[in-house]
Coordinates of C-alpha atoms in Angstrom, one line a residue:
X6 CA 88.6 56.9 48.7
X7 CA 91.2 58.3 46.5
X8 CA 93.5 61.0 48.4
X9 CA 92.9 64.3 46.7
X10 CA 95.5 65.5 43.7
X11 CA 98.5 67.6 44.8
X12 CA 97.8 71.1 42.6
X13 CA 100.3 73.3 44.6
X14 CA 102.1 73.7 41.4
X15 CA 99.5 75.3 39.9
X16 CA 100.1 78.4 42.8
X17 CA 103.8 78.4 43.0
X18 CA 105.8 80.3 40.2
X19 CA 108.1 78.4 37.5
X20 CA 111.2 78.2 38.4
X21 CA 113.9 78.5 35.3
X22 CA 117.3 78.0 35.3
X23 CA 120.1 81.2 35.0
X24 CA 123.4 80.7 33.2
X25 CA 126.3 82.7 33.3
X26 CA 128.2 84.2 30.3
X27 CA 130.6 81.8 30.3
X28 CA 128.0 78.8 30.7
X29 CA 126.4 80.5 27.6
X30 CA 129.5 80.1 25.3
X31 CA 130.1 76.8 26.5
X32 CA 127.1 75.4 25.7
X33 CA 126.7 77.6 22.3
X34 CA 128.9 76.9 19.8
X35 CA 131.2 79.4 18.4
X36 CA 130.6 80.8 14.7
X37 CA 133.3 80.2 11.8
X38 CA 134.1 81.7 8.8
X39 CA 132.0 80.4 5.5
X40 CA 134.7 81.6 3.0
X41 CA 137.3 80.2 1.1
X42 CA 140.7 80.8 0.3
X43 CA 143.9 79.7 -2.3
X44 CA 146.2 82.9 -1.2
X45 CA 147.6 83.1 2.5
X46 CA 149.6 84.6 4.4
X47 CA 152.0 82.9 7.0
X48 CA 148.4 80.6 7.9
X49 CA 146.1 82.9 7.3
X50 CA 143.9 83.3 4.2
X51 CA 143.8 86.3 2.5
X52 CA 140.7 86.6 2.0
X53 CA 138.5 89.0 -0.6
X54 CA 137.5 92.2 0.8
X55 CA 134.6 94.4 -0.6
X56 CA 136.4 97.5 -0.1
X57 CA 138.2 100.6 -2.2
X58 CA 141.0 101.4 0.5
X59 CA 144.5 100.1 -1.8
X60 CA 146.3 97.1 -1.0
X61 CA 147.0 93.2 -1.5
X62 CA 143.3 91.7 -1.0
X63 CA 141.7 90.4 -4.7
X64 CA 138.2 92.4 -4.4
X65 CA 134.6 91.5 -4.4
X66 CA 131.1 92.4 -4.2
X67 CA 129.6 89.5 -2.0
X68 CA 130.1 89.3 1.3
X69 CA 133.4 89.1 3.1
X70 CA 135.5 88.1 6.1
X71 CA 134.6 91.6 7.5
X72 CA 130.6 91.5 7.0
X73 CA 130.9 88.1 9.0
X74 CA 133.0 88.9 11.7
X75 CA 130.3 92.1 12.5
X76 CA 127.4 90.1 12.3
X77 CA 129.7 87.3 14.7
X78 CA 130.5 89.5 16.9
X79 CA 128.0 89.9 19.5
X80 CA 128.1 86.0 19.6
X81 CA 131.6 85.0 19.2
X82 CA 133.0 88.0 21.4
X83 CA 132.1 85.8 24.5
X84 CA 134.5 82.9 24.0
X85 CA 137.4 82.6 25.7
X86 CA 138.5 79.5 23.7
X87 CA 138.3 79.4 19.9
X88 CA 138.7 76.3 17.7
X89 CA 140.3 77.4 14.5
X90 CA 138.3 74.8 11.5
X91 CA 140.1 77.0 8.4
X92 CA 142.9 80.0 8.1
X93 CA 140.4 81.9 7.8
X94 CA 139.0 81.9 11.0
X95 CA 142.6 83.5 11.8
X96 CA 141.3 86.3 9.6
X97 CA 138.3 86.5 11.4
X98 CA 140.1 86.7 14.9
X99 CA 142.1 89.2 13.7
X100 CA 138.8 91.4 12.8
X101 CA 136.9 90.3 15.9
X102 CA 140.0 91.7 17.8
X103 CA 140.0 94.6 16.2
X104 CA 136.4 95.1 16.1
X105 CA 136.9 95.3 19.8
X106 CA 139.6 98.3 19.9
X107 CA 137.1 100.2 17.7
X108 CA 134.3 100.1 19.9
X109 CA 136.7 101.6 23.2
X110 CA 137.6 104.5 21.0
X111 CA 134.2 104.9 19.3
X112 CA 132.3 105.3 22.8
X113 CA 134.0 108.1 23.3
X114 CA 132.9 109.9 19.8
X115 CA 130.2 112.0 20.3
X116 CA 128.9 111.9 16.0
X117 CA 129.3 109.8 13.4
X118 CA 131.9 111.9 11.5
X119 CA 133.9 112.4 14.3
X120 CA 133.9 108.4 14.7
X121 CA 135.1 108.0 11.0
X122 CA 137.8 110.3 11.6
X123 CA 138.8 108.0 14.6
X124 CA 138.3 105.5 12.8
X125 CA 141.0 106.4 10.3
X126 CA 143.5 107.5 12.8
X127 CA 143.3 104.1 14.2
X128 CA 143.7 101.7 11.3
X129 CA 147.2 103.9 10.5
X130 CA 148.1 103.3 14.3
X131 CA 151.5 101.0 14.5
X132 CA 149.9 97.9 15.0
X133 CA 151.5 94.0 15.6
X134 CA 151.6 91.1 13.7
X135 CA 152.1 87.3 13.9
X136 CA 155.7 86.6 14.7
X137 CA 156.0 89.8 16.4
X138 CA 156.5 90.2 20.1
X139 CA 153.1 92.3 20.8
X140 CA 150.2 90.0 18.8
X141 CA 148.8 88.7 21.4
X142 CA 147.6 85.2 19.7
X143 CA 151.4 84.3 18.0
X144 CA 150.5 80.3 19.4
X145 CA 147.6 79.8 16.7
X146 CA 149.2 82.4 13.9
X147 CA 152.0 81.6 11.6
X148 CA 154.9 84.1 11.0
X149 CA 155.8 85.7 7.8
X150 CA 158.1 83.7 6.3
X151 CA 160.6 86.5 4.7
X152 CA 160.2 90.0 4.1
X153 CA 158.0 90.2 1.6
X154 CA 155.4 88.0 3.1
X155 CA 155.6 90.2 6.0
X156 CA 155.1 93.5 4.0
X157 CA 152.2 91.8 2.1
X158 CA 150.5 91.2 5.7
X159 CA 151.3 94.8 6.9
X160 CA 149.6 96.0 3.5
X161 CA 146.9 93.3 4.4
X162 CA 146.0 93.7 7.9
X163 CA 146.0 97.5 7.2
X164 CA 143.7 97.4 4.0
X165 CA 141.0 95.1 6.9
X166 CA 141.4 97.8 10.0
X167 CA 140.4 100.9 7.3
X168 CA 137.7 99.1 5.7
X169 CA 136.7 97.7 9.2
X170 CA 136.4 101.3 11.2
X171 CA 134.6 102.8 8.5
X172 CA 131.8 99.9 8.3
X173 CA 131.6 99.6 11.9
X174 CA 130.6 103.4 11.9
X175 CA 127.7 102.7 9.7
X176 CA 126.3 100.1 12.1
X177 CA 127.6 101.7 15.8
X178 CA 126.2 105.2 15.3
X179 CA 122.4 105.5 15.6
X180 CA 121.1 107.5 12.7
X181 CA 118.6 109.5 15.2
X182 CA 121.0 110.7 17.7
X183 CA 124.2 110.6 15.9
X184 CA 125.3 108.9 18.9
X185 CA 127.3 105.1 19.6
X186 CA 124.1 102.7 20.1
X187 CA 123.8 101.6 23.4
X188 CA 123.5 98.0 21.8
X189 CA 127.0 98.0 20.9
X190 CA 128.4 100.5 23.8
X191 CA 127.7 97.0 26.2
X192 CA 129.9 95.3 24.6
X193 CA 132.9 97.1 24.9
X194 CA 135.0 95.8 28.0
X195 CA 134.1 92.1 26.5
X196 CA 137.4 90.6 25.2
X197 CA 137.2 87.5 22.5
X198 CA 139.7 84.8 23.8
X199 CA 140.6 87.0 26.5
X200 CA 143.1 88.8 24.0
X201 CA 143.5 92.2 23.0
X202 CA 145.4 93.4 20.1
X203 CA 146.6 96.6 21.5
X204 CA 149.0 97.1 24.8
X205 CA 147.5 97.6 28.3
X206 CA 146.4 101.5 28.9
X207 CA 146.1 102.0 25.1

């Protein structure tokens, strides 16, 4: 006679596997930017932005670097390593960097308004760029290659943090409480590439 079927399995709970964070990014791949560029800046594009603050970046009504590096974020803030496919991905670090000093000061607002005024204060802040001794990613960026380049990518950079803050507040604050979601509050001590734009205790 035939020995009777093993059906243990049918008693013993699954067992599935766990991965780590970092075993998550590796085996996800990181997102890039979808947009286009003729105008740069050292190497990185100068995008369109979809935004009314003044400065250097030709306007638009679709979609921009900013929307994408938002809707990244939660993704692409895991990475420690980032292959750049286009200069605009070097926008798009730039944003996701700066996406991440906005949410440390915005978890400490307590109302939307008082967010946006934060918000503003920050983008005026005194902040580095490629070539200079505080950007914390000078290996992948290219510096400015005279004066006026460099004041176009102040102007730049600067036009990106304003319009950044202010959309950030519109998707951080919870309309119900008027407080920073929790959602987005989690991800504030995660740092893209390890990197932060701004100087330790800031």
């Amino acid at each position: 006679p035939l020995p009777p079927p093993d059906c243990s399995f049918l008693f013993s709970a699954p067992k599935f596997p766990t991965f780590s964070s970092s075993e998550i990014a590796t085996a996800m791949p990181a997102y890039h930017s979808s947009l286009q560029s003729n105008l740069s800046l050292g190497n990185m594009a100068l995008v369109p932005l979809r935004t009314q603050f003044k400065g250097p970046a030709p306007k638009t009504g679709e979609a921009d670097i900013i929307d994408e590096a938002i809707y990244f974020f939660k993704a692409n803030v895991f990475f420690k390593n980032y292959e750049i496919k286009s200069e605009a991905d070097r926008t798009l670090i730039y944003v996701t960097l700066y996406i991440s000093e906005c949410l440390k000061k915005l978890q400490k607002c307590t109302s939307k308004n008082t967010g946006q005024k934060e918000m503003h204060t920050l983008a005026l802040g005194k902040w580095p760029i490629p070539g200079e001794a505080g950007f914390p990613v000078n290996a992948l960026y290219a510096k400015p290659k005279d004066r006026n380049e460099e004041d176009q990518m102040q102007q730049y950079l600067l036009q990106v943090r304003q319009e950044t803050g202010m959309r950030l507040c519109e998707k951080v604050f919870d309309p119900s409480t008027d407080q920073p979601s929790k959602w987005w509050m989690c991800f504030v001590k995660r740092k893209f590439m390890d990197k932060s734009l701004s100087a330790p205790g800031m």
